[in-house]
Short mmCIF file of C-alpha atoms in Angstrom, two decimals:
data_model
loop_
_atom_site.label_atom_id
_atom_site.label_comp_id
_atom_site.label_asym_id
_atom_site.label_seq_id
_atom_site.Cartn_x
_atom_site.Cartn_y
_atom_site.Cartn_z
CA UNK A 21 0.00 0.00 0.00
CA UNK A 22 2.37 2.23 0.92
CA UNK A 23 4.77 1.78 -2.02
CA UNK A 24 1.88 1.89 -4.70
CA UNK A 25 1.23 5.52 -2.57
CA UNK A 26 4.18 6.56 -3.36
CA UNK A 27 4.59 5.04 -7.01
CA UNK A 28 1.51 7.16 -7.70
CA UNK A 29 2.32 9.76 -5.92
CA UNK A 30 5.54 10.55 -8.22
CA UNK A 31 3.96 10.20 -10.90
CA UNK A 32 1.11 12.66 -10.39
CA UNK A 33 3.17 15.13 -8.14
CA UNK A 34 4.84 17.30 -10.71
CA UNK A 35 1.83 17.37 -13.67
CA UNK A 36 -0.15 18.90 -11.07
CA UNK A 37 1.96 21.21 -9.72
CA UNK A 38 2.85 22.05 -13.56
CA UNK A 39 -0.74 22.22 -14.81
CA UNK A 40 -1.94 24.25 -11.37
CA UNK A 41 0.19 27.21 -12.53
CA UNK A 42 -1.53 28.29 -15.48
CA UNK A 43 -4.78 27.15 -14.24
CA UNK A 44 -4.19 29.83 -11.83
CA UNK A 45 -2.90 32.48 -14.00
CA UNK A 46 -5.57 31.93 -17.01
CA UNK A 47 -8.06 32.51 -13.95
CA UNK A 48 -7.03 35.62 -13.48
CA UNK A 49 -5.90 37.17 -17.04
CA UNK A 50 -9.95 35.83 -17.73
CA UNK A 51 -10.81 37.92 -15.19
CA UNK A 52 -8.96 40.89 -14.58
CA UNK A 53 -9.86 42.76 -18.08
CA UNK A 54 -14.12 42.58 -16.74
CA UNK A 55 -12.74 43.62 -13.03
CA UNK A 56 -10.42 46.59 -14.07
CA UNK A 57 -13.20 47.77 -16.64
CA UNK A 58 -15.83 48.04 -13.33
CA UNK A 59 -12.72 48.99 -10.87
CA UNK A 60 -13.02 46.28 -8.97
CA UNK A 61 -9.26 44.93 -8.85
CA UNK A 62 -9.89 43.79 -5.07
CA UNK A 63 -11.69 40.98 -6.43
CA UNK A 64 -9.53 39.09 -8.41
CA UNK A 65 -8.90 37.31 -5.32
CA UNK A 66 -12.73 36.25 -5.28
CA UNK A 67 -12.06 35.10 -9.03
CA UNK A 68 -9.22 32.87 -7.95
CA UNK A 69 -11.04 31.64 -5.13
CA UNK A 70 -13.96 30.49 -7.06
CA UNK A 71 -12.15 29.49 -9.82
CA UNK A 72 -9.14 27.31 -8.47
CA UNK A 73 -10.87 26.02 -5.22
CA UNK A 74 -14.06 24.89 -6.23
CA UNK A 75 -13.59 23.92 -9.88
CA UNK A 76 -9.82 24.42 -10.75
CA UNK A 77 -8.37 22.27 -8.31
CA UNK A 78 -10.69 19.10 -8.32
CA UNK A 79 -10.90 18.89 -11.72
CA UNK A 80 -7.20 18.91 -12.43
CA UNK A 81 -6.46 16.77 -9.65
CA UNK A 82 -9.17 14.35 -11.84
CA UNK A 83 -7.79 14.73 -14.35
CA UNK A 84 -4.08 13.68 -13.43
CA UNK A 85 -5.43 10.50 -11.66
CA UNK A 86 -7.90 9.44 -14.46
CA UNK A 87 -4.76 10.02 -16.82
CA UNK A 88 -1.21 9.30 -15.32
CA UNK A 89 -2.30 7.18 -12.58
CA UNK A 90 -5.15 5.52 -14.36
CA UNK A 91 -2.53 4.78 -17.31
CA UNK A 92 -0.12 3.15 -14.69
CA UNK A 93 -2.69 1.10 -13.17
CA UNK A 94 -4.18 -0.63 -16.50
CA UNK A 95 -0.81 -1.31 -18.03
CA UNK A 96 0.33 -2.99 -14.75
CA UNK A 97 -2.81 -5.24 -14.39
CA UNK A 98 -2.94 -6.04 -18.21
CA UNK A 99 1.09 -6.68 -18.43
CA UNK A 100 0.14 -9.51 -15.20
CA UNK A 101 -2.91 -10.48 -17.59
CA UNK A 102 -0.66 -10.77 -20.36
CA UNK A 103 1.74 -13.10 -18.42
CA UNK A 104 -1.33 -15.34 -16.62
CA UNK A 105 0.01 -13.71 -13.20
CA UNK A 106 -3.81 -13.14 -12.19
CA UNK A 107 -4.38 -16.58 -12.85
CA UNK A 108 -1.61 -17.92 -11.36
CA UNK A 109 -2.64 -16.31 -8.17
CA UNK A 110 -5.98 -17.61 -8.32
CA UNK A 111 -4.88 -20.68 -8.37
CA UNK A 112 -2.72 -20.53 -5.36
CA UNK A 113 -5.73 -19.32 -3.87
CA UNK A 114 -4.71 -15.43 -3.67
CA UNK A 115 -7.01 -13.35 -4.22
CA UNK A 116 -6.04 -10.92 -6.91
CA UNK A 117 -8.77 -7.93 -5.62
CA UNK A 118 -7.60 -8.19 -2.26
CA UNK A 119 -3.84 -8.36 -3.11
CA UNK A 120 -3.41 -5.81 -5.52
CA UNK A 121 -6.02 -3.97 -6.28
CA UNK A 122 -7.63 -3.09 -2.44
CA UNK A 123 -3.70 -1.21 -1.95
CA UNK A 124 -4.15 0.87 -5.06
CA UNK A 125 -7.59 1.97 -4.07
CA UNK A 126 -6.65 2.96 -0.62
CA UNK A 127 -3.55 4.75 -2.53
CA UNK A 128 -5.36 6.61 -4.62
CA UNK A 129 -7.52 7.59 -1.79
CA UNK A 130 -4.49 8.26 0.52
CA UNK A 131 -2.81 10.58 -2.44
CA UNK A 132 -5.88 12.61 -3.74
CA UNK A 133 -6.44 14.99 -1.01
CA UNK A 134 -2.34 15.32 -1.36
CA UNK A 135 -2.71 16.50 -4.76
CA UNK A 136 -5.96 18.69 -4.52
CA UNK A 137 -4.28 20.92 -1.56
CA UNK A 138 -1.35 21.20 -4.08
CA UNK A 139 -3.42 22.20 -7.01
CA UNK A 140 -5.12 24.99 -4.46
CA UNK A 141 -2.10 26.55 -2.86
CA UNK A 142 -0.43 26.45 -6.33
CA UNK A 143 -3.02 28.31 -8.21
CA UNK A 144 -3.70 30.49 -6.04
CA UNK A 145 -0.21 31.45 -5.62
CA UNK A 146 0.13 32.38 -9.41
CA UNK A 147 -3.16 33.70 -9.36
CA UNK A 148 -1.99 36.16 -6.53
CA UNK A 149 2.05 36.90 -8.24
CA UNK A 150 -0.27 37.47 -11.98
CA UNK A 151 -2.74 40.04 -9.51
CA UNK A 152 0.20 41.72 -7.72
CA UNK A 153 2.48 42.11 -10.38
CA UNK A 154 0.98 42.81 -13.19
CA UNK A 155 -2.56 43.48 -12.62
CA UNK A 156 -1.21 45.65 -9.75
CA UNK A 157 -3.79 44.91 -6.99
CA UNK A 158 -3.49 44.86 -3.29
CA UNK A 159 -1.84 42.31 -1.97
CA UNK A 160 -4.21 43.17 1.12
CA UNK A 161 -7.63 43.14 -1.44
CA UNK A 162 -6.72 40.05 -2.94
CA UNK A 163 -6.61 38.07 0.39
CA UNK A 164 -9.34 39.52 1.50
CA UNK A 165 -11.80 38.94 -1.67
CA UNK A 166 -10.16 35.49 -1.59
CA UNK A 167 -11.38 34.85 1.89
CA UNK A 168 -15.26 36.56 1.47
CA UNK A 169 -16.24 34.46 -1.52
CA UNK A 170 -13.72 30.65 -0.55
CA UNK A 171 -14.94 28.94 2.72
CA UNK A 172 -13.81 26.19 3.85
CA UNK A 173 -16.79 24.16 2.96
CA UNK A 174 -15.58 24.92 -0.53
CA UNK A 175 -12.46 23.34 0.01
CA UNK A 176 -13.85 20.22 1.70
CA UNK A 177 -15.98 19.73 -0.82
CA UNK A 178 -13.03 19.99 -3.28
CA UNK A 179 -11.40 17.52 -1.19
CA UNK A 180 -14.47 15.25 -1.61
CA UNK A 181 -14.78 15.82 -5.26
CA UNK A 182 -10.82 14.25 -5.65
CA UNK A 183 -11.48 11.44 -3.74
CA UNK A 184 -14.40 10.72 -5.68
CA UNK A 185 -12.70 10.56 -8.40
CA UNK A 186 -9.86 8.98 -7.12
CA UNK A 187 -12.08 5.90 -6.14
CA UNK A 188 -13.50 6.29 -9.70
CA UNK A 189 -10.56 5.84 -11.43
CA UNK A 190 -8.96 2.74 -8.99
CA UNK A 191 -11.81 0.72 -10.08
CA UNK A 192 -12.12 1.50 -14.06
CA UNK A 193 -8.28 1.23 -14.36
CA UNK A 194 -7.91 -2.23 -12.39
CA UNK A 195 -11.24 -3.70 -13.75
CA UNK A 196 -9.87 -2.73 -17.63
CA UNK A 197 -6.55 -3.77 -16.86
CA UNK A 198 -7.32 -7.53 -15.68
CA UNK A 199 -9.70 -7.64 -18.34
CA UNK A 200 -7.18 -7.04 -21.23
CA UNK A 201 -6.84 -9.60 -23.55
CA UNK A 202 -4.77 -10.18 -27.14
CA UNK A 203 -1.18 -9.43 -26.15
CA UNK A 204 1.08 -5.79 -26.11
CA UNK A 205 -2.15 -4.54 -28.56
CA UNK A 206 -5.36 -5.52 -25.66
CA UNK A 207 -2.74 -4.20 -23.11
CA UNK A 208 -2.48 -0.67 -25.36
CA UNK A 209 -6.46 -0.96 -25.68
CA UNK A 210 -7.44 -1.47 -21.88
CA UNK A 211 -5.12 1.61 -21.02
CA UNK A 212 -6.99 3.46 -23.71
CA UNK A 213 -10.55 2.45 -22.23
CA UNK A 214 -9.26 3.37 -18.77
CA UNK A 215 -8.34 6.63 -19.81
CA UNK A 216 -11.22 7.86 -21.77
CA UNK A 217 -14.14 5.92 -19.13
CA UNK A 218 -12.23 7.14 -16.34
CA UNK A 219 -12.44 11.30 -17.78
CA UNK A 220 -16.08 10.86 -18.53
CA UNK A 221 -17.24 9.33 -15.45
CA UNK A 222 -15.37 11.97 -13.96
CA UNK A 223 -17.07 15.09 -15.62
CA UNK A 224 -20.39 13.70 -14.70
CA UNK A 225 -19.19 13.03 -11.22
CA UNK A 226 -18.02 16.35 -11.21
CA UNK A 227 -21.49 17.45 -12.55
CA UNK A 228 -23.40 15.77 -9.75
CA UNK A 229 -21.59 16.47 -6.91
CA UNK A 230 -21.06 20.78 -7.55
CA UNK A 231 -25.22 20.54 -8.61
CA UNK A 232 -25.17 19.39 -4.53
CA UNK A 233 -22.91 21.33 -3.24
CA UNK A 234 -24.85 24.61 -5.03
CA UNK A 235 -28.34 22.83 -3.43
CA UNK A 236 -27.37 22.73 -0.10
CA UNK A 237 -24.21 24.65 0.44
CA UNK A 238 -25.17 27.84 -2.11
CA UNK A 239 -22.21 30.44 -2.05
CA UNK A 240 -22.36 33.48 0.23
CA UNK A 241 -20.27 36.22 1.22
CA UNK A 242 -18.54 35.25 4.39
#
């Protein structure tokens, strides 16, 4: 468990921090030409806040796990599929969902709320250097718009979202994986499947749970 944590956990790491940079900074250069025109620079922070916490950050973190991680996953359980490992282990009387595949859930799990608080302090750093610096607003304003419009329900739920997700994408990846069939080409297929099933189950899962969040947790002004 703990090495396929950290096996996962590498490989997801530095695309997030990467990708949570510009997510960040696009937030803001989208915003700050409608703010300046109505001279409301102060809220750019509100803008990232919004933005990177409750969609930004989740969705990214998705993202990375239903692409690098989910890849990893399906080409490790096809390449065992390939070789008749999973049977093998039946055999013996191991059970191949218990032994591999229960770790990798619980890693997933274990490394999603990892990745989602790295997304959100990222972002939100650029977001607040791209403000500052160029945009030239308040350091002051921006924290403060950032903290009236973000709660902390908004980042719980964030953290919820990625875990979601991150439970989504343990059980596509490992169910296409074992089920890959036909050699190097069914391993290259299941990967494929994992991939693509794993980003549209996501989206919707994304869909559903934000439609909840906005029914019982609407946004306020703290």
């Amino acid at each position: 468990y703990l090495w396929q944590a950290w096996a996962l956990l590498k490989v997801t790491a530095t695309p997030a921090l990467l990708m949570a940079i510009p997510i960040g900074a696009t937030v803001t250069i989208v915003t700050s030409g409608f703010v300046a025109e109505v001279g409301a620079t102060a809220l750019l922070g509100a803008a990232s806040g919004v933005g990177v916490v409750r969609q930004g950050a989740p969705l990214t973190a998705g993202l990375l796990l239903g692409g690098a991680a989910a890849s990893a996953i399906a080409s490790d359980f096809g390449a065992r599929a390939m070789r008749e490992e999973l049977d093998a282990m039946r055999v013996l009387g191991i059970n191949p969902v218990r032994r591999l595949v229960v770790p990798r859930f619980l890693a997933l799990i274990t490394i999603a709320p990892m990745l989602c608080t790295l997304i959100i302090a990222s972002g939100t750093g650029a977001a607040f250097l791209l403000s500052v610096g160029v945009n030239n607003a308040a350091p002051g304003g921006f924290w403060m718009s950032f903290g009236t419009f973000a709660k902390s329900i908004d980042v719980a739920f964030a953290v919820i979202k990625t875990t979601v997700f991150a439970m989504i994408v343990a059980i596509i990846s490992s169910l296409r994986g074992m089920e890959a069939k036909g050699g190097p080409r069914g391993v290259a297929d299941a990967v494929n499947a994992a991939v693509v099933v794993n980003v549209v189950c996501i989206v919707f899962a994304n869909l559903v749970i934000t439609q909840l969040q906005t029914t019982f947790f609407p946004m306020e002004i703290a």
